[in-house]
Coordinates of C-alpha atoms in Angstrom, one line a residue:
X755 CA -12.9 -46.7 33.8
X756 CA -12.3 -48.5 30.6
X757 CA -12.8 -45.8 28.4
X758 CA -9.7 -43.7 30.3
X759 CA -7.5 -46.0 28.5
X760 CA -8.2 -43.7 25.8
X761 CA -6.1 -40.8 27.8
X762 CA -3.3 -43.1 27.7
X763 CA -3.7 -43.7 24.0
X764 CA -3.8 -40.0 23.4
X765 CA -0.3 -39.6 24.9
X766 CA 1.1 -42.2 22.9
X767 CA -0.4 -41.2 19.7
X768 CA 1.0 -37.6 19.9
X769 CA 4.5 -39.0 20.6
X770 CA 3.7 -41.1 17.5
X771 CA 2.9 -37.8 15.7
X772 CA 6.1 -36.3 17.1
X773 CA 8.4 -39.1 15.5
X774 CA 6.5 -38.8 12.2
X775 CA 7.2 -35.2 11.9
X776 CA 10.8 -35.5 12.9
X777 CA 11.2 -38.7 10.4
X778 CA 9.6 -36.4 7.8
X779 CA 11.9 -33.6 8.4
X780 CA 15.0 -35.9 8.0
X781 CA 13.8 -36.5 4.5
X782 CA 12.2 -40.2 5.1
X783 CA 9.5 -40.6 2.6
X784 CA 5.9 -41.3 3.5
X785 CA 6.0 -44.9 2.3
X786 CA 9.3 -45.6 4.5
X787 CA 7.7 -44.1 7.4
X788 CA 4.4 -46.2 7.2
X789 CA 6.3 -49.4 6.3
X790 CA 8.8 -49.1 9.5
X791 CA 6.2 -48.1 11.6
X792 CA 3.9 -50.9 10.5
X793 CA 7.0 -53.6 10.7
X794 CA 8.1 -52.7 14.0
X795 CA 4.5 -52.9 15.2
X796 CA 4.3 -56.2 13.9
X797 CA 7.1 -57.7 15.4
X798 CA 6.1 -56.3 18.9
X799 CA 2.7 -57.5 18.6
X800 CA 4.0 -60.8 17.6
X801 CA 6.2 -61.4 20.6
X802 CA 3.2 -59.9 22.9
X803 CA 0.6 -62.7 21.5
X804 CA 3.1 -65.3 21.8
X805 CA 3.9 -64.2 25.2
X806 CA 0.3 -64.1 26.3
X807 CA -0.8 -67.0 24.4
X808 CA -3.1 -65.5 22.3
X809 CA -5.0 -67.7 19.6
X810 CA -4.6 -66.1 16.1
X811 CA -7.6 -68.2 14.6
X812 CA -10.9 -66.3 14.3
X813 CA -14.0 -66.6 12.6
X814 CA -14.1 -62.8 11.8
X815 CA -11.0 -62.7 9.5
X816 CA -12.9 -60.8 6.9
X817 CA -13.5 -57.9 9.7
X818 CA -10.0 -57.9 10.3
X819 CA -9.1 -57.5 6.8
X820 CA -11.4 -54.7 6.5
X821 CA -10.2 -53.1 9.6
X822 CA -6.6 -53.5 8.5
X823 CA -7.1 -52.1 5.1
X824 CA -9.3 -49.2 6.3
X825 CA -6.4 -48.7 9.4
X826 CA -3.4 -48.7 6.7
X827 CA -5.2 -46.2 4.6
X828 CA -6.0 -43.7 7.6
X829 CA -2.5 -44.2 8.9
X830 CA -1.1 -43.3 5.6
X831 CA -3.2 -40.4 5.0
X832 CA -2.9 -39.0 8.9
X833 CA 0.9 -39.3 8.3
X834 CA 0.9 -37.1 5.2
X835 CA -1.2 -34.4 6.9
X836 CA 1.4 -34.1 9.6
X837 CA 4.1 -33.6 7.0
X838 CA 2.2 -30.6 5.6
X839 CA 0.8 -29.0 8.6
X840 CA 1.7 -28.0 12.3
X841 CA 1.4 -31.1 14.6
X842 CA -1.3 -29.6 16.6
X843 CA -3.3 -28.3 13.6
X844 CA -3.3 -31.9 11.6
X845 CA -4.0 -33.7 15.0
X846 CA -7.2 -31.5 15.7
X847 CA -8.4 -32.2 12.0
X848 CA -7.8 -35.8 12.4
X849 CA -9.8 -35.8 15.8
X850 CA -12.9 -34.6 14.3
X851 CA -13.3 -38.3 13.7
X852 CA -15.8 -38.8 16.4
X853 CA -18.3 -36.3 14.7
X854 CA -18.2 -38.7 11.6
X855 CA -18.4 -41.9 13.9
X856 CA -21.5 -40.2 15.4
X857 CA -23.0 -39.9 11.8
X858 CA -22.1 -43.5 11.3
X859 CA -23.6 -44.8 14.5
X860 CA -26.8 -42.9 13.5
X861 CA -27.0 -44.5 10.2
X862 CA -25.7 -48.0 11.2
X863 CA -26.9 -48.4 14.6
X864 CA -30.2 -46.0 14.7
X865 CA -29.1 -43.4 16.8
X866 CA -31.6 -40.8 16.3
X867 CA -30.8 -37.5 15.2
X868 CA -32.0 -34.9 17.5
X869 CA -31.3 -31.1 18.1
X870 CA -28.4 -31.9 20.4
X871 CA -26.7 -33.9 17.8
X872 CA -27.3 -31.3 15.2
X873 CA -25.6 -28.7 17.7
X874 CA -22.6 -31.0 18.1
X875 CA -21.9 -31.3 14.3
X876 CA -22.5 -27.5 14.0
X877 CA -20.1 -26.8 16.7
X878 CA -17.4 -29.1 15.1
X879 CA -17.9 -27.5 11.8
X880 CA -17.4 -24.1 13.4
X881 CA -14.2 -25.2 15.3
X882 CA -12.8 -26.4 12.1
X883 CA -13.4 -22.9 10.3
X884 CA -11.9 -21.2 13.3
X885 CA -9.0 -23.3 13.5
X886 CA -8.2 -22.8 9.5
X887 CA -8.8 -18.9 9.3
X888 CA -5.4 -17.6 9.2
X889 CA -4.7 -18.9 5.9
X890 CA -6.4 -20.0 2.9
X891 CA -3.3 -20.7 0.9
X892 CA -3.1 -23.5 -1.5
X893 CA -0.6 -25.7 1.0
X894 CA -2.9 -25.3 3.9
X895 CA -6.1 -26.1 2.3
X896 CA -4.7 -29.0 0.7
X897 CA -3.1 -30.2 4.1
X898 CA -6.6 -29.7 5.7
X899 CA -8.4 -31.5 3.2
X900 CA -5.8 -34.5 3.7
X901 CA -6.4 -34.5 7.5
X902 CA -10.2 -34.4 7.4
X903 CA -10.0 -37.4 5.0
X904 CA -8.3 -39.3 7.5
X905 CA -10.6 -38.3 9.9
X906 CA -13.3 -40.0 8.1
X907 CA -11.3 -43.2 7.9
X908 CA -10.4 -43.3 11.4
X909 CA -14.0 -43.0 12.3
X910 CA -14.3 -46.0 10.1
X911 CA -11.4 -47.8 12.0
X912 CA -13.0 -46.6 15.4
X913 CA -16.4 -48.1 14.1
X914 CA -14.7 -51.4 13.1
X915 CA -12.8 -52.0 16.3
X916 CA -16.1 -51.4 18.4
X917 CA -17.6 -54.0 16.2
X918 CA -14.8 -56.6 16.7
X919 CA -14.8 -55.9 20.3
X920 CA -18.6 -56.5 20.7
X921 CA -17.9 -59.8 18.9
X922 CA -15.5 -61.0 21.6
X923 CA -12.0 -60.4 19.8
X924 CA -9.4 -59.4 22.0
X925 CA -7.4 -56.2 21.8
X926 CA -4.1 -58.0 21.2
X927 CA -5.7 -60.2 18.2
X928 CA -7.4 -57.1 16.9
X929 CA -4.0 -55.0 17.0
X930 CA -1.9 -58.1 15.6
X931 CA -3.8 -58.4 12.6
X932 CA -3.8 -55.0 11.9
X933 CA -0.3 -54.9 12.2
X934 CA 0.3 -57.6 9.9
X935 CA -1.9 -56.4 7.1
X936 CA -0.2 -53.0 7.3
X937 CA 3.2 -54.3 7.0
X938 CA 2.1 -56.6 3.7
X939 CA 0.6 -53.3 2.3
X940 CA 3.4 -51.2 3.4
X941 CA 6.0 -53.7 2.0
X942 CA 4.2 -53.5 -1.4
X943 CA 4.1 -49.7 -1.2
X944 CA 8.2 -49.6 -0.3
X945 CA 9.1 -51.9 -3.0
X946 CA 8.0 -49.2 -5.6
X947 CA 9.8 -46.3 -3.6
X948 CA 13.3 -45.2 -3.0
X949 CA 14.9 -45.8 0.0
X950 CA 16.9 -43.3 1.9
X951 CA 20.2 -44.5 4.1
X952 CA 19.0 -45.5 7.9
X953 CA 21.1 -43.3 10.0
X954 CA 21.2 -43.7 14.0
X955 CA 19.1 -40.8 14.6
X956 CA 16.4 -41.8 11.8
X957 CA 16.6 -45.4 13.4
X958 CA 15.4 -44.1 16.6
X959 CA 12.7 -41.9 15.1
X960 CA 11.2 -44.7 13.2
X961 CA 11.5 -47.1 16.0
X962 CA 9.7 -44.6 18.1
X963 CA 7.2 -44.1 15.6
X964 CA 6.4 -48.1 15.7
X965 CA 6.9 -48.2 19.4
X966 CA 4.4 -45.3 20.3
X967 CA 1.9 -46.5 17.5
X968 CA 1.7 -49.9 19.1
X969 CA 1.3 -48.8 22.8
X970 CA -1.6 -46.2 21.4
X971 CA -3.1 -49.1 19.2
X972 CA -3.1 -51.6 22.3
X973 CA -4.8 -48.6 24.7
X974 CA -7.3 -47.6 22.1
X975 CA -8.5 -51.0 21.1
X976 CA -8.9 -51.6 25.0
X977 CA -11.0 -48.6 25.2
X978 CA -13.3 -49.2 22.4
X979 CA -13.6 -52.9 23.0
X980 CA -14.6 -52.8 26.6
X981 CA -15.6 -49.1 27.3
X982 CA -18.6 -46.7 25.9
X983 CA -18.0 -46.0 22.2
X984 CA -18.8 -42.4 22.2
X985 CA -17.2 -41.8 25.5
X986 CA -13.9 -43.2 24.3
X987 CA -14.1 -41.2 21.0
X988 CA -14.5 -38.0 23.3
X989 CA -11.4 -38.8 25.3
X990 CA -9.2 -38.9 22.1
X991 CA -9.3 -35.3 22.3
X992 CA -6.7 -35.5 24.8
X993 CA -4.1 -36.1 21.9
X994 CA -4.8 -32.5 20.9
X995 CA -3.4 -31.3 24.3
X996 CA -0.4 -33.2 24.2
X997 CA 0.3 -32.5 20.7
X998 CA 0.0 -29.0 21.3
X999 CA 2.3 -29.0 24.2
X1000 CA 4.8 -31.0 22.1
X1001 CA 4.2 -28.5 19.2
X1002 CA 5.5 -25.7 21.5
X1003 CA 8.4 -27.5 23.2
X1004 CA 9.8 -29.0 20.1
X1005 CA 9.1 -26.5 17.1
X1006 CA 7.9 -23.4 18.8
X1007 CA 4.8 -23.7 17.0
X1008 CA 2.6 -20.9 18.6
X1009 CA -1.0 -20.7 17.8
X1010 CA -3.2 -17.6 18.0
X1011 CA -6.5 -17.3 20.2
X1012 CA -8.6 -18.1 17.1
X1013 CA -6.8 -21.3 16.6
X1014 CA -7.1 -22.3 20.2
X1015 CA -11.0 -21.5 19.9
X1016 CA -11.1 -23.8 17.0
X1017 CA -9.5 -26.4 19.0
X1018 CA -11.8 -26.0 21.9
X1019 CA -14.9 -26.1 19.5
X1020 CA -14.0 -29.3 18.3
X1021 CA -13.4 -30.7 21.7
X1022 CA -16.7 -29.6 22.9
X1023 CA -18.6 -30.8 19.9
X1024 CA -17.0 -34.3 20.4
X1025 CA -18.1 -34.3 24.1
X1026 CA -21.8 -33.0 23.1
X1027 CA -21.8 -35.9 20.6
X1028 CA -21.0 -38.4 23.2
X1029 CA -23.6 -36.9 25.7
X1030 CA -26.6 -36.3 23.1
X1031 CA -25.9 -39.8 21.3
X1032 CA -26.0 -41.9 24.6
X1033 CA -28.9 -40.1 25.9
X1034 CA -32.1 -42.8 26.0
X1035 CA -34.5 -42.6 23.0

């Protein structure tokens, strides 16, 4: 049941994507969005760890550092992809991450590559092809490449979160260090960027980005720390459903049958990856 937290995380991450796209449309730069998201998340987590009396001392600081840097890069690349592509497309391509996570588990944890896993990989690749079929314009291909790069980085994040959970690190501590490292890196980035005036509307959009991100991170970390890794990874696809609904409601994004088929194939590939990878050798 712990993995069901990933459905909750999916809703929050889709809400974060909406706020990111609205902020980008409002003229805020990628550096600003990433920084405000990180600093808001940091202060929320600071209050949470104090309220729960979570000890911040950890023997795994180097693993938190790696997770924080990788997470910051994944976050930045994903936000950039959202600004380039329709929300549902960007989220779907980013959520090919379970396929890359499966490859990492095969390589680092010795999960054998059987015909089922090959089948899942093939479905995922076919889904991406269907999803991107309508246009081979340079902007679309570039945005798709950015989104797939974010998927690889996200898979690395999931692997690190799972590893920290197996070492007994509580979810609040893991998310706190991620928010702290992201804030430091974001501050360094924004120091060399141009700042836009913070309007009331922009304030709520940026706060929404940080708030949804924090809730999503907490739910995701709980799912990966206490649930089955690949089952949690499969349930990340609920974000695609939420993002599609938000895209239709807010921006009138209407996807054709081939795009929906592509999304379905990507989702099925993730479910198959979970099933075949969790089978006993």
